PDB file of C-alpha atoms in Angstrom:
ATOM      1  CA  MET A1075      61.532  88.734  44.705  1.00  0.00           C
ATOM      2  CA  GLU A1076      64.207  86.051  44.527  1.00  0.00           C
ATOM      3  CA  THR A1077      63.234  82.901  46.414  1.00  0.00           C
ATOM      4  CA  GLU A1078      66.900  81.886  46.713  1.00  0.00           C
ATOM      5  CA  GLU A1079      70.309  82.801  45.351  1.00  0.00           C
ATOM      6  CA  THR A1080      73.058  80.221  45.029  1.00  0.00           C
ATOM      7  CA  TRP A1081      76.534  80.184  43.526  1.00  0.00           C
ATOM      8  CA  THR A1082      78.042  77.365  41.505  1.00  0.00           C
ATOM      9  CA  SER A1083      81.185  76.838  39.459  1.00  0.00           C
ATOM     10  CA  ASP A1084      81.731  74.920  36.234  1.00  0.00           C
ATOM     11  CA  GLU A1085      84.409  72.839  37.916  1.00  0.00           C
ATOM     12  CA  TYR A1086      82.477  71.613  40.953  1.00  0.00           C
ATOM     13  CA  GLY A1087      78.795  72.209  40.166  1.00  0.00           C
ATOM     14  CA  ARG A1088      76.393  71.346  42.972  1.00  0.00           C
ATOM     15  CA  SER A1089      79.109  69.507  44.894  1.00  0.00           C
ATOM     16  CA  HIS A1090      80.113  72.945  46.164  1.00  0.00           C
ATOM     17  CA  GLU A1091      77.008  75.075  45.761  1.00  0.00           C
ATOM     18  CA  GLY A1092      77.240  78.208  47.860  1.00  0.00           C
ATOM     19  CA  ARG A1093      74.784  80.705  49.300  1.00  0.00           C
ATOM     20  CA  ALA A1094      74.614  83.526  51.820  1.00  0.00           C
ATOM     21  CA  GLY A1095      73.136  81.981  54.932  1.00  0.00           C
ATOM     22  CA  VAL A1096      71.357  83.906  57.694  1.00  0.00           C
ATOM     23  CA  LEU A1097      71.994  83.696  61.417  1.00  0.00           C
ATOM     24  CA  LEU A1098      69.698  85.174  64.067  1.00  0.00           C
ATOM     25  CA  ASP A1099      70.943  86.901  67.221  1.00  0.00           C
ATOM     26  CA  ASP A1100      70.780  83.606  69.140  1.00  0.00           C
ATOM     27  CA  GLY A1101      72.997  81.921  66.540  1.00  0.00           C
ATOM     28  CA  THR A1102      70.238  79.787  65.030  1.00  0.00           C
ATOM     29  CA  THR A1103      69.289  79.516  61.372  1.00  0.00           C
ATOM     30  CA  PRO A1104      65.769  80.756  60.580  1.00  0.00           C
ATOM     31  CA  LYS A1105      63.196  78.776  58.639  1.00  0.00           C
ATOM     32  CA  PRO A1106      62.194  79.915  55.140  1.00  0.00           C
ATOM     33  CA  VAL A1107      59.779  82.845  55.105  1.00  0.00           C
ATOM     34  CA  TYR A1108      56.348  82.082  53.695  1.00  0.00           C
ATOM     35  CA  PHE A1109      54.701  84.621  51.418  1.00  0.00           C
ATOM     36  CA  ASP A1110      51.060  84.437  50.325  1.00  0.00           C
ATOM     37  CA  SER A1111      50.231  84.987  46.681  1.00  0.00           C
ATOM     38  CA  ALA A1112      48.071  87.929  45.648  1.00  0.00           C
ATOM     39  CA  SER A1113      44.993  85.709  45.676  1.00  0.00           C
ATOM     40  CA  GLY A1114      45.880  84.277  49.072  1.00  0.00           C
ATOM     41  CA  SER A1115      45.135  80.739  47.929  1.00  0.00           C
ATOM     42  CA  THR A1116      48.757  79.697  47.461  1.00  0.00           C
ATOM     43  CA  GLY A1117      52.171  80.966  48.389  1.00  0.00           C
ATOM     44  CA  TRP A1118      55.854  80.226  48.336  1.00  0.00           C
ATOM     45  CA  GLU A1119      58.769  79.847  50.710  1.00  0.00           C
ATOM     46  CA  VAL A1120      61.723  82.201  50.397  1.00  0.00           C
ATOM     47  CA  ARG A1121      65.228  81.589  51.796  1.00  0.00           C
ATOM     48  CA  HIS A1122      66.958  84.561  50.168  1.00  0.00           C
ATOM     49  CA  TRP A1123      68.927  86.453  52.808  1.00  0.00           C
ATOM     50  CA  SER A1124      67.207  89.756  52.000  1.00  0.00           C
ATOM     51  CA  VAL A1125      63.787  88.721  53.354  1.00  0.00           C
ATOM     52  CA  TYR A1126      65.095  88.436  56.924  1.00  0.00           C
ATOM     53  CA  ASP A1127      64.617  92.128  57.670  1.00  0.00           C
ATOM     54  CA  GLY A1128      62.303  92.044  60.673  1.00  0.00           C
ATOM     55  CA  ALA A1129      59.542  93.753  58.705  1.00  0.00           C
ATOM     56  CA  GLY A1130      55.866  92.958  58.974  1.00  0.00           C
ATOM     57  CA  THR A1131      53.080  94.369  61.113  1.00  0.00           C
ATOM     58  CA  TYR A1132      51.170  91.373  62.438  1.00  0.00           C
ATOM     59  CA  GLN A1133      53.817  88.684  62.191  1.00  0.00           C
ATOM     60  CA  PRO A1134      57.246  90.273  61.740  1.00  0.00           C
ATOM     61  CA  ARG A1135      59.784  88.287  59.765  1.00  0.00           C
ATOM     62  CA  PRO A1136      62.951  87.110  61.529  1.00  0.00           C
ATOM     63  CA  LYS A1137      65.695  89.743  61.543  1.00  0.00           C
ATOM     64  CA  ALA A1138      69.168  88.734  60.399  1.00  0.00           C
ATOM     65  CA  HIS A1139      71.950  89.233  62.918  1.00  0.00           C
ATOM     66  CA  ALA A1140      74.713  88.039  60.595  1.00  0.00           C
ATOM     67  CA  LEU A1141      75.341  86.519  57.188  1.00  0.00           C
ATOM     68  CA  GLN A1142      77.824  83.767  56.466  1.00  0.00           C
ATOM     69  CA  ALA A1143      78.742  81.791  53.385  1.00  0.00           C
ATOM     70  CA  GLU A1144      77.455  78.220  53.320  1.00  0.00           C
ATOM     71  CA  CYS A1145      78.420  75.412  50.965  1.00  0.00           C
ATOM     72  CA  SER A1146      76.551  72.247  50.077  1.00  0.00           C
ATOM     73  CA  CYS A1147      79.604  70.279  51.249  1.00  0.00           C
ATOM     74  CA  GLY A1148      78.972  71.464  54.819  1.00  0.00           C
ATOM     75  CA  TRP A1149      81.599  74.209  54.972  1.00  0.00           C
ATOM     76  CA  THR A1150      80.624  77.566  56.478  1.00  0.00           C
ATOM     77  CA  GLY A1151      82.510  80.822  56.288  1.00  0.00           C
ATOM     78  CA  THR A1152      83.138  83.755  58.585  1.00  0.00           C
ATOM     79  CA  ARG A1153      80.137  85.336  60.271  1.00  0.00           C
ATOM     80  CA  HIS A1154      79.634  88.903  59.085  1.00  0.00           C
ATOM     81  CA  ALA A1155      77.464  90.906  61.493  1.00  0.00           C
ATOM     82  CA  ILE A1156      74.749  93.125  60.031  1.00  0.00           C
ATOM     83  CA  ASP A1157      75.061  96.784  61.061  1.00  0.00           C
ATOM     84  CA  TRP A1158      71.453  97.905  61.064  1.00  0.00           C
ATOM     85  CA  THR A1159      72.392 101.343  62.434  1.00  0.00           C
ATOM     86  CA  THR A1160      73.969 102.381  59.134  1.00  0.00           C
ATOM     87  CA  ALA A1161      71.188 101.029  56.917  1.00  0.00           C
ATOM     88  CA  GLY A1162      69.080 104.162  57.224  1.00  0.00           C
ATOM     89  CA  ASP A1163      65.942 103.974  55.109  1.00  0.00           C
ATOM     90  CA  LEU A1164      67.465 101.556  52.614  1.00  0.00           C
ATOM     91  CA  PRO A1165      65.709  98.213  52.203  1.00  0.00           C
ATOM     92  CA  PHE A1166      67.735  95.242  53.395  1.00  0.00           C
ATOM     93  CA  HIS A1167      68.293  93.897  49.877  1.00  0.00           C
ATOM     94  CA  GLU A1168      70.328  97.069  49.267  1.00  0.00           C
ATOM     95  CA  SER A1169      71.927  97.749  52.647  1.00  0.00           C
ATOM     96  CA  GLY A1170      72.865  94.110  53.150  1.00  0.00           C
ATOM     97  CA  LEU A1171      74.276  93.574  49.663  1.00  0.00           C
ATOM     98  CA  PRO A1172      77.910  94.401  50.576  1.00  0.00           C
ATOM     99  CA  THR A1173      77.744  91.808  53.366  1.00  0.00           C
ATOM    100  CA  ALA A1174      76.271  89.207  51.005  1.00  0.00           C
ATOM    101  CA  GLU A1175      79.066  89.966  48.550  1.00  0.00           C
ATOM    102  CA  GLN A1176      81.594  89.359  51.333  1.00  0.00           C
ATOM    103  CA  CYS A1177      80.033  85.940  51.784  1.00  0.00           C
ATOM    104  CA  GLU A1178      80.447  85.183  48.095  1.00  0.00           C
ATOM    105  CA  GLU A1179      84.107  86.199  48.314  1.00  0.00           C
ATOM    106  CA  ASP A1180      84.522  83.808  51.254  1.00  0.00           C
ATOM    107  CA  TRP A1181      82.978  81.042  49.161  1.00  0.00           C
ATOM    108  CA  ASP A1182      85.348  81.854  46.284  1.00  0.00           C
ATOM    109  CA  THR A1183      88.234  81.403  48.724  1.00  0.00           C
ATOM    110  CA  HIS A1184      86.720  78.093  49.806  1.00  0.00           C
ATOM    111  CA  LEU A1185      86.712  76.896  46.182  1.00  0.00           C
ATOM    112  CA  ARG A1186      90.366  77.841  45.815  1.00  0.00           C
ATOM    113  CA  ASP A1187      91.109  75.847  48.968  1.00  0.00           C
ATOM    114  CA  ILE A1188      89.218  72.877  47.506  1.00  0.00           C
ATOM    115  CA  ALA A1189      91.206  73.135  44.287  1.00  0.00           C
ATOM    116  CA  GLY A1190      94.384  72.921  46.361  1.00  0.00           C
ATOM    117  CA  THR A1191      93.306  69.582  47.826  1.00  0.00           C
ATOM    118  CA  THR A1192      92.478  67.884  44.505  1.00  0.00           C
ATOM    119  CA  VAL A1193      94.867  65.667  42.602  1.00  0.00           C
ATOM    120  CA  PRO A1194      97.262  67.958  40.688  1.00  0.00           C
ATOM    121  CA  LEU A1195      97.698  67.827  36.937  1.00  0.00           C
ATOM    122  CA  PRO A1196     101.130  68.062  35.306  1.00  0.00           C
ATOM    123  CA  VAL A1197     102.078  71.649  34.543  1.00  0.00           C
ATOM    124  CA  GLU A1198     102.680  70.742  30.913  1.00  0.00           C
ATOM    125  CA  LEU A1199      99.150  69.370  30.583  1.00  0.00           C
ATOM    126  CA  GLU A1200      97.616  72.449  32.211  1.00  0.00           C
ATOM    127  CA  ALA A1201      99.556  74.624  29.754  1.00  0.00           C
ATOM    128  CA  LEU A1202      98.371  72.469  26.855  1.00  0.00           C
ATOM    129  CA  PHE A1203      94.746  72.875  27.934  1.00  0.00           C
ATOM    130  CA  GLN A1204      95.180  76.649  28.013  1.00  0.00           C
ATOM    131  CA  THR A1205      96.791  76.616  24.569  1.00  0.00           C
ATOM    132  CA  VAL A1206      93.994  74.490  23.083  1.00  0.00           C
ATOM    133  CA  THR A1207      91.324  76.690  24.688  1.00  0.00           C
ATOM    134  CA  ALA A1208      92.908  79.843  23.265  1.00  0.00           C
ATOM    135  CA  ALA A1209      93.253  78.210  19.838  1.00  0.00           C
ATOM    136  CA  ILE A1210      89.566  77.258  19.733  1.00  0.00           C
ATOM    137  CA  GLU A1211      88.528  80.743  20.844  1.00  0.00           C
ATOM    138  CA  ASP A1212      90.682  82.252  18.068  1.00  0.00           C
ATOM    139  CA  LEU A1213      89.253  79.780  15.550  1.00  0.00           C
ATOM    140  CA  ALA A1214      85.721  80.777  16.533  1.00  0.00           C
ATOM    141  CA  GLN A1215      86.356  84.314  15.315  1.00  0.00           C
ATOM    142  CA  ASP A1216      87.029  83.025  11.793  1.00  0.00           C
ATOM    143  CA  SER A1217      84.777  79.975  11.704  1.00  0.00           C
ATOM    144  CA  PRO A1218      82.327  79.173  14.498  1.00  0.00           C
ATOM    145  CA  THR A1219      81.543  75.866  12.798  1.00  0.00           C
ATOM    146  CA  ALA A1220      85.186  74.821  12.797  1.00  0.00           C
ATOM    147  CA  ALA A1221      85.413  75.768  16.474  1.00  0.00           C
ATOM    148  CA  ILE A1222      82.402  73.573  17.232  1.00  0.00           C
ATOM    149  CA  LYS A1223      84.078  70.719  15.351  1.00  0.00           C
ATOM    150  CA  ALA A1224      87.196  71.224  17.441  1.00  0.00           C
ATOM    151  CA  ALA A1225      85.159  71.197  20.648  1.00  0.00           C
ATOM    152  CA  ARG A1226      83.407  68.042  19.470  1.00  0.00           C
ATOM    153  CA  THR A1227      86.806  66.454  18.843  1.00  0.00           C
ATOM    154  CA  LEU A1228      87.794  67.219  22.428  1.00  0.00           C
ATOM    155  CA  GLU A1229      84.551  65.659  23.608  1.00  0.00           C
ATOM    156  CA  LEU A1230      85.306  62.474  21.663  1.00  0.00           C
ATOM    157  CA  ILE A1231      88.846  62.371  23.037  1.00  0.00           C
ATOM    158  CA  ALA A1232      87.462  62.654  26.566  1.00  0.00           C
ATOM    159  CA  GLN A1233      84.993  59.835  25.962  1.00  0.00           C
ATOM    160  CA  ARG A1234      87.617  57.516  24.454  1.00  0.00           C
ATOM    161  CA  THR A1235      90.350  58.129  26.991  1.00  0.00           C
ATOM    162  CA  ALA A1236      88.133  58.167  30.081  1.00  0.00           C
ATOM    163  CA  HIS A1237      86.061  55.038  29.407  1.00  0.00           C
ATOM    164  CA  TRP A1238      88.364  52.428  30.926  1.00  0.00           C
ATOM    165  CA  LEU A1239      89.807  54.921  33.394  1.00  0.00           C
ATOM    166  CA  ALA A1240      86.301  55.318  34.820  1.00  0.00           C
ATOM    167  CA  HIS A1241      86.055  51.535  35.220  1.00  0.00           C
ATOM    168  CA  ASP A1242      89.406  51.488  37.028  1.00  0.00           C
ATOM    169  CA  ALA A1243      88.354  54.361  39.310  1.00  0.00           C
ATOM    170  CA  ARG A1244      85.086  52.560  40.071  1.00  0.00           C
ATOM    171  CA  ASP A1245      87.074  49.887  41.896  1.00  0.00           C
ATOM    172  CA  GLN A1246      88.720  52.441  44.200  1.00  0.00           C
ATOM    173  CA  ASP A1247      87.389  53.943  47.425  1.00  0.00           C
ATOM    174  CA  PRO A1248      84.669  56.365  46.209  1.00  0.00           C
ATOM    175  CA  ARG A1249      85.531  58.862  48.942  1.00  0.00           C
ATOM    176  CA  THR A1250      89.152  58.976  47.825  1.00  0.00           C
ATOM    177  CA  VAL A1251      88.206  59.434  44.175  1.00  0.00           C
ATOM    178  CA  ALA A1252      85.707  62.150  45.132  1.00  0.00           C
ATOM    179  CA  ALA A1253      88.329  64.006  47.187  1.00  0.00           C
ATOM    180  CA  ASP A1254      90.806  63.823  44.307  1.00  0.00           C
ATOM    181  CA  LEU A1255      88.245  65.402  41.990  1.00  0.00           C
ATOM    182  CA  GLY A1256      86.841  67.897  44.497  1.00  0.00           C
ATOM    183  CA  LEU A1257      83.336  66.490  44.037  1.00  0.00           C
ATOM    184  CA  SER A1258      80.747  64.859  46.241  1.00  0.00           C
ATOM    185  CA  VAL A1259      80.574  61.067  46.224  1.00  0.00           C
ATOM    186  CA  ASP A1260      77.250  61.156  44.360  1.00  0.00           C
ATOM    187  CA  ALA A1261      78.581  63.568  41.736  1.00  0.00           C
ATOM    188  CA  THR A1262      81.674  61.411  41.322  1.00  0.00           C
ATOM    189  CA  ARG A1263      79.569  58.308  40.762  1.00  0.00           C
ATOM    190  CA  SER A1264      77.529  60.142  38.130  1.00  0.00           C
ATOM    191  CA  LEU A1265      80.690  61.373  36.402  1.00  0.00           C
ATOM    192  CA  LEU A1266      82.262  57.913  36.319  1.00  0.00           C
ATOM    193  CA  ALA A1267      79.005  56.416  35.050  1.00  0.00           C
ATOM    194  CA  ARG A1268      78.849  58.968  32.238  1.00  0.00           C
ATOM    195  CA  PHE A1269      82.428  58.290  31.188  1.00  0.00           C
ATOM    196  CA  GLY A1270      82.201  54.542  31.762  1.00  0.00           C
ATOM    197  CA  GLY A1271      78.839  54.054  30.079  1.00  0.00           C
ATOM    198  CA  TRP A1272      76.858  52.491  32.911  1.00  0.00           C
ATOM    199  CA  HIS A1273      73.785  53.622  34.835  1.00  0.00           C
ATOM    200  CA  PRO A1274      74.801  55.844  37.783  1.00  0.00           C
ATOM    201  CA  HIS A1275      72.754  53.717  40.176  1.00  0.00           C
ATOM    202  CA  GLY A1276      73.749  50.420  38.649  1.00  0.00           C
TER     203      GLY A1276
END
């Protein structure tokens, strides 16, 4: 049993971490469901959408009325109602999967919208990045070691070029910098600290 399922991207990480959230028929969000271990001495809380199936003899679990995409930034997607009449004898983790997948598609759209609000890069630079990426991938087929060296060279370039830029960005409004990067303020501070060489909480 999965205790939770979240979605992240390389670009935005936990700044835009998504999940399929559950809504009850009154529009509220249910609490995590507690499951006892086999021994009964301990247990664990589960927030995965599939556990909200209304099952249980003595204390039935909450029953999902709808699923909607949720993002750690506070965004929520379209509510997708659960059609329990077509589920038949299928368990909810199977019958509800298409709805959960709709939520993930909504979150993907949200990420594309976020990308559209970030500071744009010159087209020529974007093309150069794609060319370099393809070149390293081709190099890896002949010499993985050489490809690692190339990736390491890119890492060094990033460190050298971003050091003073991070210090300059540190003097700007953190909310503006975060919006330009599509990250949370905390994630932006950590990124600038890594590039600038200072402690993120310093």
